[in-house]
Amino acid sequence: MSRPLHRGYSGGGRLSGNIQDFLEDSQMKFKQEKEDLDKNRLSPDVISSWKNPFQSIFTINSPSKQTVPEKCYIVPDPYSPVSSRKRYKLTLFLLKLSLFVIVILALTGSFWWTISLTTVSRTHTFRGYRRLQEQLVSDLWDIGELSLGSSRIKESEFCSLESENYVPCFNDTENLELGLSEGQEQDRHCGPTSKQNCLVLAPSGYKIPHRWPTGRDVIWIDNVKINAQQVLSSGGLTKRMILLDEDQISFSFASSMIDDSIEDYSHQIAEMIGLRNESYLVQAGVRTVLDIGCGFGSLGAHLFQKQLLTMCIANYESSGSQVEITLERGLPAMVASFAAKKLPFPSLSFDMVHSAWDGIAWNHKDGIHLIEVDRVLRPGGYFVWTSPIANTRASVKNKDNLKKWDVVRNFAKDLCWDLLSQQDNTVVWKKPSNKDCYASRSQGSGPNVCKVGHDVESPYYHPLEACIGGTHSRRWIPIEKRPKWPSRATLSSKELAVHGVLFDDLTEDDLNWKSAVRNYWSLLSPLIFSDHPKRPGIEDPVPPYNMVRNVLDMNARFGGFNSALLEAGKSVWVMNVVPTSGPNNLPLILDRGFLGVLHDWCEAFPTYPRTYDLVHAEGLLSLETAKQRRCSILDVFFEIDRLLRPEGWVILRDTTSLIETARTIAARLKWEARVVEIESNSDEKLLVCQKPFIKRRSSYPS
């Protein structure tokens, strides 16, 4: 068996001694050092030790008590009467010793005077030292646990009942207490209290979701946090549902009972663009859609059948969440707010941006939200806005709505958007395909073009800026000139040159992932963990194409895993995550017609618990351990467990030592796990895990 990985220890052996003794000794030593630090005078013991100031340095593990053997020689007393020569040497020695003591006292006094200049500095030094000690003890404790093997590993505890639907880093109450306002309290703020080192249990009535495509139209009501009143009050165009059999929610049945269905709405949008119907959107260059305030994902569910990929974003909601319900239906979604910060997407990322009844005050803050929409929209892309403000006929008697509409319309004009059509409550604008309009505007009309230093292609935690972004990017290519889907998934040599990637490198990467997906899929069988003997000729059944639906790739690289899954005919969508600790290939992934986001894996991912069927990570552990991080591998695994649905799967590919460590952590998380050899690479292994379905009991924290 391969040796477990030990941080800071090259021998690879186990930790010797008793961990508990080490902890007690460390605590006693820390307490003693604190007492010494607070003393402002010298003890007699210290003065006596100056008779030989170097004795304490070279004395190691000296016994506490010294005994005198029965047979010994008597050592003469150094202070007894001796000859004058010896007295002279003694006097000289004492004189030198006195000078040495004076120098030491002077240096000590100077030292104490320096650190007493401010008690705050001393307190910070002491606290920092304490934190370093606590972190050292914690790290050594983890290493000791891992070295003991899975037979003695400490299993993780379960989270309290309040964590069932909680999304870390989105705490409106805490943000308001910090003084954040004007929408900033809804933004993402990750602090030390956002980490959850416990296992999030599913609600008591949770059931395994229906497989796609049934799960797109029907979900279990106990799988999401929503009350009966929210179900009964739903009725908006993108928020229609109906209760079935008291434990299921239907979306397609509710839509079919309404005349103005989502199908009619998407057909209207296509006609306003100048197309026959929504099936022609792909031919018009549309592949990816950003849906702001998506309701329950009904537009994305319909457009998915037309080969369009829709990313839903909405604010965090404690109940009746748009993002949680959309993900439960098997559709792309994530928690995101751009009240004060830019969206976590590169510039020029989406072919269409849609917003319907979202509650965003587009006419406020000098149109800064419209500027952010313009940034993520590709040249030639469309902004579809549905709001009662846009219905000028109905707002004839409502002067307030007419005033708001004038502000939005005029600002869109300053952004050089072309108003294509306006019908009832819906307006469609088109972003310019070239940059000539920005230079031809009269001075002072509309926002300026961002300067090179401020035009960041992939902002992460950047504040909103009142300037037009993306104009300096080499990716400024109109959607009508880009390859149509599915040809877009394979970028040409010219397109790859923009990203600094060679065509042969991408081709080789795609071929490797095609082979890997075939192997992965054969491993994703519940029988992988059964060791019962089989009769000759009986093989494990191949998992169905729709065994998984929501897939999270934690280290997406070029998006090759996503590409291979689609080419293999798997009915999945993939959230391609590009870690902030590695190279940023997110613009390339988005240009291929996939979805993705930047993320720091030392923080919680912006989604609800139990939202992914499969979590995949190739080389992530090596990437995260190669740099000094503010989190541990265990923290990352706790986050994976939170994201994963019960009976969901984890596939990790990494070096042998890291995979062995990961297997030990998997046992702590109660996952079933098996290490799989990789023939093509002896230094790497696969770890295939399945999360168990554990129901909450009365003995668990509540």
XYZ file of C-alpha atoms in Angstrom:
702
model
C 0.000 0.000 0.000
C 1.327 3.431 -0.830
C 2.480 5.581 2.013
C 0.195 8.434 3.080
C 1.299 11.959 2.353
C 2.741 13.944 5.258
C 3.205 17.682 4.999
C 6.653 18.874 6.012
C 8.052 15.366 6.534
C 10.109 13.819 3.787
C 10.612 10.419 5.420
C 7.067 9.264 4.809
C 6.941 7.443 8.162
C 4.230 7.674 10.722
C 4.117 10.251 13.463
C 5.892 8.876 16.525
C 4.779 9.316 20.085
C 1.412 10.177 21.534
C -0.473 13.077 19.936
C -2.253 13.808 23.205
C 1.062 14.146 25.072
C 2.273 16.510 22.354
C -0.842 18.656 22.751
C -0.496 18.809 26.553
C 3.203 19.697 26.337
C 2.485 22.400 23.760
C -0.247 23.893 25.925
C 1.995 23.906 29.036
C 4.841 25.463 27.067
C 2.541 28.107 25.629
C 1.189 28.961 29.089
C 4.697 29.293 30.512
C 5.829 31.492 27.605
C 2.867 33.760 28.129
C 3.699 34.195 31.819
C 7.307 34.987 30.913
C 6.172 37.530 28.345
C 4.033 39.398 30.890
C 6.822 39.665 33.473
C 8.542 43.045 33.700
C 11.234 42.045 36.203
C 13.915 39.396 36.332
C 13.522 36.386 38.626
C 16.328 35.198 40.922
C 16.538 31.955 38.991
C 17.366 33.858 35.850
C 20.119 35.834 37.591
C 21.632 32.671 38.989
C 21.632 31.109 35.557
C 23.991 33.878 34.375
C 26.850 32.186 36.179
C 27.029 30.097 33.028
C 24.837 31.852 30.424
C 25.355 29.180 27.766
C 24.526 26.223 29.935
C 20.795 26.259 29.106
C 21.540 26.311 25.364
C 23.630 23.152 25.322
C 21.738 21.235 27.986
C 19.164 18.840 26.461
C 16.708 16.738 28.409
C 18.573 17.233 31.686
C 17.003 15.309 34.566
C 14.892 17.226 37.012
C 16.652 15.758 40.047
C 20.335 14.983 40.405
C 21.569 12.326 42.755
C 25.031 11.896 44.226
C 26.537 8.438 44.026
C 27.834 6.809 47.147
C 31.449 6.776 45.917
C 32.496 10.140 44.646
C 35.167 12.832 44.840
C 34.496 15.978 46.782
C 34.811 19.069 44.649
C 36.501 21.992 46.436
C 34.310 24.981 47.206
C 35.208 27.772 44.779
C 34.675 30.388 47.503
C 36.927 28.791 50.132
C 40.255 30.465 51.191
C 42.919 29.831 48.587
C 46.244 31.255 47.552
C 46.561 34.892 46.480
C 47.038 33.832 42.873
C 43.734 32.015 42.895
C 42.017 34.963 44.626
C 43.308 37.266 41.927
C 41.889 35.014 39.188
C 38.592 34.816 41.066
C 38.415 38.609 41.387
C 39.132 39.021 37.700
C 36.478 36.478 36.848
C 33.882 38.235 39.019
C 34.766 41.575 37.414
C 34.240 40.161 33.937
C 31.039 38.541 35.085
C 29.776 41.870 36.466
C 30.484 43.596 33.173
C 28.663 40.830 31.334
C 25.648 41.179 33.652
C 25.583 44.954 33.124
C 25.583 44.536 29.346
C 22.812 41.936 29.525
C 20.728 44.163 31.818
C 21.161 47.098 29.446
C 20.135 45.067 26.426
C 17.185 43.559 28.306
C 15.994 46.952 29.479
C 16.216 48.306 25.948
C 14.265 45.326 24.687
C 11.468 45.730 27.251
C 11.343 49.480 26.625
C 10.906 48.829 22.871
C 8.048 46.356 23.181
C 6.354 48.461 25.876
C 6.012 51.448 23.518
C 2.589 50.167 22.634
C 0.622 47.457 24.401
C -1.367 46.937 21.224
C 1.699 45.770 19.298
C 2.633 43.387 22.097
C -0.906 42.022 22.165
C -0.912 41.489 18.409
C 2.474 39.746 18.590
C 1.231 37.462 21.332
C -2.012 36.659 19.526
C -0.210 36.034 16.260
C 2.157 33.663 18.021
C -0.817 31.912 19.612
C -2.490 31.481 16.223
C 0.700 29.988 14.799
C 0.876 27.524 17.698
C -2.777 26.530 17.322
C -2.379 26.061 13.562
C 0.745 23.933 14.102
C -1.041 21.733 16.622
C -4.042 21.407 14.299
C -1.883 20.473 11.313
C 0.095 17.893 13.281
C -3.140 16.476 14.649
C -4.505 16.040 11.114
C -1.265 14.414 9.976
C -1.364 12.096 12.965
C -4.936 11.083 12.188
C -4.144 10.422 8.542
C -1.108 8.342 9.468
C -3.205 6.084 11.695
C -5.139 4.849 8.690
C -8.862 4.557 7.992
C -9.367 2.053 10.831
C -8.826 4.743 13.486
C -9.854 7.851 11.559
C -12.162 10.273 13.341
C -15.465 10.536 11.504
C -16.858 13.986 10.841
C -19.836 15.391 12.662
C -23.130 16.440 11.116
C -24.146 20.072 10.766
C -27.108 21.564 12.563
C -30.583 21.794 11.062
C -30.022 25.422 10.017
C -27.383 24.329 7.486
C -29.742 22.243 5.337
C -30.239 25.035 2.812
C -27.606 27.545 3.873
C -25.159 29.019 1.358
C -21.956 30.272 3.062
C -20.690 33.781 2.238
C -24.248 35.077 1.706
C -25.426 36.282 5.122
C -27.634 39.353 4.760
C -28.079 39.796 8.526
C -24.362 39.689 9.248
C -23.605 42.015 6.329
C -26.158 44.538 7.542
C -24.553 44.482 10.988
C -21.232 45.306 9.292
C -22.823 48.462 7.883
C -23.280 47.271 4.293
C -26.299 48.723 2.501
C -27.678 49.773 -0.888
C -27.624 46.193 -2.127
C -24.071 45.448 -0.946
C -25.496 43.250 1.812
C -26.607 40.835 -0.915
C -23.100 40.560 -2.372
C -20.709 37.747 -1.580
C -18.598 38.244 1.576
C -16.528 35.264 2.744
C -15.153 35.593 6.262
C -13.640 33.174 8.795
C -17.135 32.167 9.986
C -18.198 31.029 6.509
C -16.341 27.706 6.743
C -18.408 24.656 7.688
C -16.316 21.712 8.863
C -19.273 19.386 9.173
C -21.497 17.246 6.956
C -24.723 18.842 5.725
C -27.598 16.383 5.959
C -30.559 16.306 3.593
C -34.036 17.275 4.852
C -36.015 14.483 6.511
C -38.365 14.122 3.532
C -35.650 14.254 0.862
C -35.940 11.858 -2.085
C -33.524 11.070 -4.916
C -34.462 13.423 -7.828
C -36.155 12.094 -10.953
C -33.834 11.368 -13.841
C -33.662 13.695 -16.799
C -35.849 14.667 -18.601
C -38.597 13.824 -16.075
C -36.770 15.820 -13.411
C -36.900 18.910 -15.615
C -40.696 19.059 -15.275
C -41.371 17.418 -11.879
C -39.464 17.757 -8.595
C -40.033 16.579 -5.013
C -41.264 19.436 -2.853
C -39.249 18.302 0.200
C -35.999 18.537 -1.781
C -36.178 22.347 -1.840
C -37.064 24.868 0.802
C -40.388 26.327 -0.236
C -43.674 26.746 1.595
C -47.213 26.130 0.369
C -47.966 29.852 0.153
C -45.056 30.383 -2.234
C -46.331 27.569 -4.431
C -49.868 28.921 -4.492
C -48.747 32.505 -5.151
C -46.543 31.558 -8.101
C -47.914 32.745 -11.408
C -45.397 34.914 -13.198
C -44.236 34.051 -16.674
C -41.056 32.377 -15.425
C -42.432 31.388 -12.003
C -45.261 28.984 -12.717
C -45.720 25.757 -10.805
C -48.518 23.558 -9.539
C -48.646 21.131 -6.625
C -49.126 17.475 -7.535
C -50.052 14.765 -5.018
C -48.978 16.992 -2.112
C -45.329 15.973 -2.465
C -44.375 16.932 -6.030
C -44.242 20.163 -8.026
C -44.948 20.280 -11.753
C -43.787 23.043 -14.072
C -44.827 21.835 -17.529
C -48.399 21.096 -16.450
C -48.738 24.551 -14.900
C -47.433 26.195 -18.073
C -49.804 24.278 -20.332
C -52.809 25.669 -18.443
C -51.842 29.272 -19.323
C -52.358 30.853 -22.721
C -49.200 33.006 -22.626
C -46.824 30.099 -22.068
C -43.028 30.184 -22.019
C -43.080 28.657 -25.511
C -45.060 31.605 -26.823
C -42.769 34.020 -25.030
C -39.567 32.558 -26.534
C -41.255 32.517 -29.959
C -42.043 36.216 -29.523
C -38.395 37.001 -28.696
C -37.209 35.235 -31.854
C -39.680 37.174 -34.001
C -38.584 40.483 -32.440
C -34.996 39.647 -33.456
C -36.207 38.942 -36.982
C -36.268 35.122 -36.916
C -39.074 32.704 -37.749
C -38.969 31.065 -34.298
C -36.592 30.227 -31.464
C -35.181 27.236 -33.331
C -33.322 29.706 -35.559
C -31.515 31.409 -32.673
C -28.553 29.054 -33.088
C -28.252 30.043 -36.749
C -28.234 33.687 -35.659
C -25.121 33.004 -33.571
C -26.793 32.505 -30.187
C -25.552 29.608 -28.035
C -25.147 30.815 -24.416
C -27.728 32.932 -22.565
C -27.364 34.689 -19.205
C -30.762 34.807 -17.471
C -30.806 37.415 -14.685
C -33.497 36.635 -12.122
C -34.567 33.522 -13.990
C -37.630 32.612 -11.969
C -37.641 28.820 -11.801
C -35.604 28.297 -14.953
C -38.524 27.734 -17.322
C -36.976 29.754 -20.164
C -33.730 27.806 -19.886
C -35.628 24.507 -19.792
C -37.378 25.361 -23.054
C -34.309 26.779 -24.822
C -32.254 23.715 -23.876
C -34.343 21.723 -26.326
C -33.216 24.201 -29.004
C -29.481 23.568 -28.272
C -29.169 26.786 -26.263
C -27.437 26.808 -22.870
C -28.884 29.206 -20.293
C -27.126 30.222 -17.089
C -29.510 31.385 -14.372
C -28.247 33.855 -11.760
C -30.189 35.335 -8.849
C -29.628 36.656 -5.337
C -29.449 34.324 -2.363
C -32.918 33.514 -1.012
C -33.537 31.610 2.208
C -36.811 30.134 0.917
C -38.352 29.644 -2.513
C -34.954 30.185 -4.115
C -34.882 30.594 -7.882
C -31.361 29.123 -8.060
C -32.099 26.115 -5.853
C -35.265 25.162 -7.724
C -33.619 25.667 -11.121
C -30.732 23.382 -10.156
C -33.157 20.816 -8.752
C -34.725 20.721 -12.209
C -31.332 19.877 -13.699
C -30.636 23.296 -15.216
C -27.563 25.575 -14.901
C -27.762 28.150 -12.114
C -25.657 29.861 -9.453
C -26.075 32.509 -6.762
C -24.751 35.843 -7.999
C -25.398 39.513 -7.357
C -23.996 42.556 -9.083
C -25.281 45.235 -6.769
C -21.727 46.462 -6.106
C -19.315 43.959 -7.692
C -18.859 42.714 -11.232
C -20.234 39.329 -12.198
C -17.656 36.481 -12.018
C -17.556 36.104 -15.805
C -15.022 37.443 -18.319
C -15.948 40.239 -20.684
C -17.671 39.197 -23.933
C -18.986 35.907 -22.499
C -22.650 35.548 -23.545
C -24.548 35.807 -26.826
C -27.762 36.933 -25.136
C -28.697 38.430 -21.776
C -32.302 38.053 -20.622
C -34.016 39.780 -17.725
C -37.721 39.506 -16.936
C -39.516 40.875 -13.873
C -36.217 40.805 -11.983
C -36.787 43.761 -9.650
C -33.500 45.440 -10.657
C -33.660 49.223 -10.789
C -31.970 49.588 -14.182
C -32.569 53.327 -14.185
C -30.611 53.905 -10.950
C -26.886 54.469 -10.267
C -26.317 56.159 -13.629
C -27.071 52.936 -15.485
C -24.115 51.035 -14.025
C -26.029 47.724 -14.178
C -26.646 48.214 -17.898
C -22.904 48.857 -18.282
C -22.202 45.486 -16.633
C -24.654 43.777 -18.996
C -22.810 45.393 -21.904
C -19.489 44.085 -20.563
C -20.505 40.396 -20.474
C -22.417 40.631 -23.781
C -20.577 39.658 -26.960
C -20.466 42.066 -29.918
C -23.681 41.710 -31.891
C -25.392 40.066 -28.912
C -28.933 40.734 -27.671
C -30.345 42.161 -24.448
C -33.961 41.099 -23.870
C -35.774 43.016 -21.135
C -39.336 42.341 -19.984
C -40.823 44.785 -17.498
C -44.033 46.776 -16.999
C -41.872 49.901 -17.367
C -41.270 48.983 -21.017
C -45.010 48.917 -21.781
C -45.403 52.543 -22.821
C -49.047 52.132 -23.816
C -50.045 50.865 -20.383
C -47.885 53.524 -18.731
C -49.511 56.524 -20.408
C -51.165 57.468 -17.143
C -48.185 56.404 -15.056
C -45.717 59.267 -15.351
C -43.269 57.596 -12.972
C -42.935 54.530 -15.234
C -42.611 56.738 -18.322
C -39.782 58.652 -16.667
C -37.972 55.394 -15.802
C -38.413 54.131 -19.356
C -36.930 57.318 -20.785
C -33.844 56.923 -18.562
C -33.278 53.285 -19.610
C -33.928 53.969 -23.311
C -31.596 56.978 -23.449
C -28.815 55.198 -21.593
C -29.074 52.180 -23.909
C -28.649 54.605 -26.776
C -25.517 56.025 -25.123
C -24.146 52.464 -25.033
C -24.647 52.344 -28.798
C -27.328 49.652 -28.474
C -29.765 49.373 -31.357
C -33.423 49.063 -30.296
C -34.679 46.286 -32.573
C -38.271 45.928 -31.385
C -40.704 46.739 -28.601
C -43.865 44.667 -27.998
C -46.044 44.919 -24.925
C -43.710 44.529 -21.911
C -40.692 43.269 -23.865
C -37.850 45.194 -25.504
C -34.917 43.758 -27.529
C -31.651 45.669 -28.010
C -28.623 44.636 -30.085
C -25.049 45.455 -29.056
C -22.906 46.931 -31.864
C -20.664 44.537 -33.784
C -17.907 47.126 -34.234
C -16.413 49.860 -32.066
C -16.898 52.808 -34.421
C -19.957 54.081 -32.583
C -18.059 54.721 -29.346
C -15.720 57.187 -31.051
C -18.509 58.916 -32.982
C -20.557 59.846 -29.898
C -20.661 63.472 -28.889
C -18.449 64.403 -25.983
C -20.077 63.843 -22.591
C -22.804 61.509 -23.878
C -22.747 58.192 -22.077
C -19.939 56.366 -20.274
C -16.377 56.440 -21.566
C -14.524 53.420 -22.878
C -12.437 51.783 -20.122
C -8.727 52.463 -20.242
C -6.394 49.536 -20.771
C -5.455 49.305 -17.094
C -9.109 49.172 -16.000
C -10.373 46.879 -18.754
C -9.801 43.613 -16.856
C -10.941 40.677 -18.955
C -11.669 38.295 -16.058
C -12.598 40.333 -12.971
C -12.881 38.539 -9.641
C -14.217 40.493 -6.678
C -13.835 43.699 -8.697
C -16.215 46.613 -8.022
C -18.559 47.806 -10.743
C -17.055 50.470 -12.990
C -18.849 53.165 -14.984
C -16.961 52.560 -18.228
C -17.504 50.346 -21.275
C -15.351 47.218 -20.952
C -14.107 44.564 -23.355
C -13.155 46.937 -26.153
C -9.432 46.182 -25.765
C -9.906 42.412 -25.834
C -8.611 40.330 -28.741
C -11.817 38.305 -28.336
C -13.936 41.110 -29.805
C -15.584 38.961 -32.494
C -19.260 39.521 -33.456
C -21.529 36.513 -32.831
C -22.534 36.410 -36.497
C -18.887 35.804 -37.452
C -18.312 33.041 -34.916
C -18.818 29.373 -35.870
C -22.343 28.158 -35.196
C -23.016 25.502 -32.604
C -21.903 22.676 -32.447
C -18.904 23.645 -34.625
C -18.035 26.307 -32.061
C -16.887 23.606 -29.590
C -13.811 23.027 -31.798
C -12.018 26.336 -32.141
C -9.848 27.021 -35.175
C -6.110 27.685 -35.026
C -6.755 31.407 -35.490
C -9.246 31.508 -32.615
C -6.948 29.480 -30.354
C -4.057 31.841 -31.085
C -6.027 34.561 -29.283
C -5.845 32.417 -26.150
C -2.229 31.390 -26.653
C -3.135 27.720 -27.213
C -1.949 25.543 -30.096
C -4.495 23.627 -32.164
C -2.591 20.346 -31.677
C -2.617 20.793 -27.906
C -6.395 21.230 -27.792
C -6.929 18.286 -30.175
C -4.746 16.012 -28.057
C -6.527 17.153 -24.898
C -9.941 16.353 -26.408
C -8.787 12.887 -27.529
C -7.493 12.067 -24.056
C -10.772 13.116 -22.483
C -12.818 11.018 -24.883
C -10.937 7.959 -23.717
C -11.215 9.025 -20.077
C -14.990 9.509 -20.272
C -15.442 5.995 -21.650
C -13.503 4.632 -18.692
C -15.276 6.879 -16.194
C -18.706 5.844 -17.365
C -17.936 2.152 -16.988
C -16.885 2.839 -13.389
C -20.060 4.717 -12.473
C -22.052 1.652 -11.550
C -23.480 0.890 -8.100
C -21.964 -2.581 -8.383
C -18.451 -1.130 -8.293
C -18.463 -1.372 -4.506
C -19.965 -4.881 -4.284
C -17.441 -7.659 -3.840
C -19.821 -10.587 -4.331
C -18.619 -13.284 -6.774
C -20.153 -13.268 -10.252
C -21.112 -16.103 -12.510
C -19.056 -16.419 -15.709
C -20.375 -14.183 -18.439
C -22.138 -11.732 -16.102
C -20.829 -8.177 -16.285
C -21.708 -5.013 -14.449
C -24.439 -3.115 -16.277
C -23.347 0.038 -18.080
C -24.903 3.122 -16.442
C -27.648 4.798 -18.498
C -26.885 7.987 -20.415
C -28.978 10.017 -17.960
C -27.553 8.563 -14.758
C -26.176 12.010 -13.884
C -27.350 15.436 -14.958
C -25.624 18.261 -13.040
C -21.826 17.950 -13.332
C -19.202 20.121 -11.610
C -15.657 20.103 -12.994
C -13.488 21.685 -10.295
C -10.413 22.139 -12.514
C -11.761 22.458 -16.051
C -8.526 23.389 -17.904
C -9.654 23.659 -21.586
C -13.166 22.240 -20.983
C -12.175 18.871 -22.479
C -14.222 16.870 -19.962
C -17.312 18.887 -20.926
C -16.649 18.350 -24.638
C -16.141 14.595 -24.257
C -19.365 14.142 -22.266
C -21.423 15.917 -24.927
C -19.783 14.031 -27.793
C -20.498 10.742 -25.995
C -24.206 11.623 -25.977
C -24.539 12.016 -22.204
C -27.500 14.131 -21.187
C -25.536 16.427 -18.901
C -24.534 20.026 -18.479
C -21.193 20.961 -16.906
C -20.239 23.836 -14.652
C -16.615 24.392 -15.679
C -14.750 25.943 -12.756
C -11.357 27.560 -13.313
C -9.469 27.849 -9.989
C -7.960 31.244 -9.267
C -4.784 29.437 -8.181
C -4.074 28.185 -11.720
C -3.959 29.448 -15.311
C -7.086 31.282 -16.438
C -8.577 29.404 -19.406
C -12.141 30.508 -18.678
C -12.398 32.820 -21.743
C -11.426 29.869 -23.961
C -14.043 27.618 -22.303
C -16.782 30.208 -22.826
C -15.732 30.786 -26.426
C -16.267 27.054 -27.028
C -19.947 27.470 -26.138
C -19.702 26.046 -22.616
C -20.516 27.525 -19.219
C -18.006 28.311 -16.495
C -16.872 30.581 -13.708
C -13.745 31.633 -11.799
C -13.560 30.443 -8.215
C -11.230 30.200 -5.221
C -11.657 26.730 -3.678
C -10.674 28.056 -0.252
C -14.165 29.594 -0.274
C -17.610 28.056 -0.555
C -18.976 27.698 -4.082
C -21.983 30.022 -4.699
C -24.695 27.382 -4.756
C -27.061 25.542 -2.437
C -26.358 22.171 -0.804
C -27.102 18.980 -2.777
C -27.032 20.488 -6.268
C -24.619 18.272 -8.255
C -24.803 14.602 -9.253
C -21.136 14.294 -10.200
C -18.069 16.236 -9.020
C -14.896 15.778 -11.060
C -11.390 17.065 -10.338
C -8.286 16.230 -12.339
C -5.043 17.565 -10.860
C -6.829 19.884 -8.422
C -5.166 18.471 -5.302
C -1.710 18.940 -6.834
C -2.618 22.487 -7.863
C -3.900 23.453 -4.419
C -1.079 21.834 -2.430
C 1.657 23.299 -4.637
C 0.984 26.764 -3.242
C 0.722 28.033 0.294
C -3.014 28.215 0.787
C -5.196 29.509 3.598
C -7.198 26.269 3.647
C -6.505 22.554 3.865
C -7.459 19.638 1.615
C -9.988 18.648 4.267
C -11.756 22.018 3.871
C -12.099 21.383 0.126
C -13.549 17.920 0.751
C -16.136 19.287 3.178
C -17.229 21.691 0.438
C -17.467 18.858 -2.109
C -19.701 16.940 0.287
C -21.958 19.985 0.686
C -22.363 20.363 -3.087
C -22.960 16.681 -3.755
C -26.394 15.080 -3.810
C -26.996 11.916 -1.765
C -25.808 8.913 -3.794
C -23.823 11.339 -5.958
C -20.389 10.551 -7.362
C -16.878 11.971 -7.020
C -14.054 11.205 -9.469
C -10.592 12.445 -8.547
C -7.463 11.969 -10.629
C -4.111 12.910 -9.137
C -0.745 11.652 -7.963
C -0.649 8.369 -6.056
C 0.312 9.943 -2.731
C -2.450 12.555 -2.881
C -5.037 9.957 -3.911
C -4.106 7.804 -0.908
C -4.545 10.833 1.338
C -7.872 11.616 -0.326
C -9.077 8.064 0.265
C -8.395 8.461 3.986
C -10.354 11.726 4.045
C -13.195 10.055 2.118
C -13.509 7.533 4.935
C -13.814 10.412 7.389
C -16.680 11.816 5.287
C -18.384 8.390 5.261
C -18.006 8.060 1.480
C -17.630 4.707 -0.204
C -14.366 4.865 -2.114
C -12.178 2.748 -4.354
C -8.783 3.491 -5.857
C -8.415 2.560 -9.530
C -5.096 2.059 -11.287
C -4.309 4.004 -14.475
C -2.342 1.870 -16.881
C -1.073 4.745 -19.011
C 0.419 6.589 -16.048
C 1.798 4.681 -13.084
C 2.345 7.847 -11.041
C -1.368 8.744 -11.095
C -4.465 7.007 -9.799
C -8.225 7.474 -9.814
C -10.382 7.729 -6.724
C -14.046 6.923 -7.378
C -16.366 7.741 -4.468
C -20.087 7.687 -3.790
C -21.779 9.763 -1.114
C -24.235 7.730 0.997
C -27.846 8.720 1.557
C -27.958 9.442 5.304
C -31.272 10.590 6.714
C -31.473 12.936 9.653
C -32.185 11.308 13.001
C -33.329 12.780 16.293
C -29.855 12.265 17.782
C -28.210 14.545 15.191
C -27.702 18.267 15.902
C -30.779 20.394 15.346
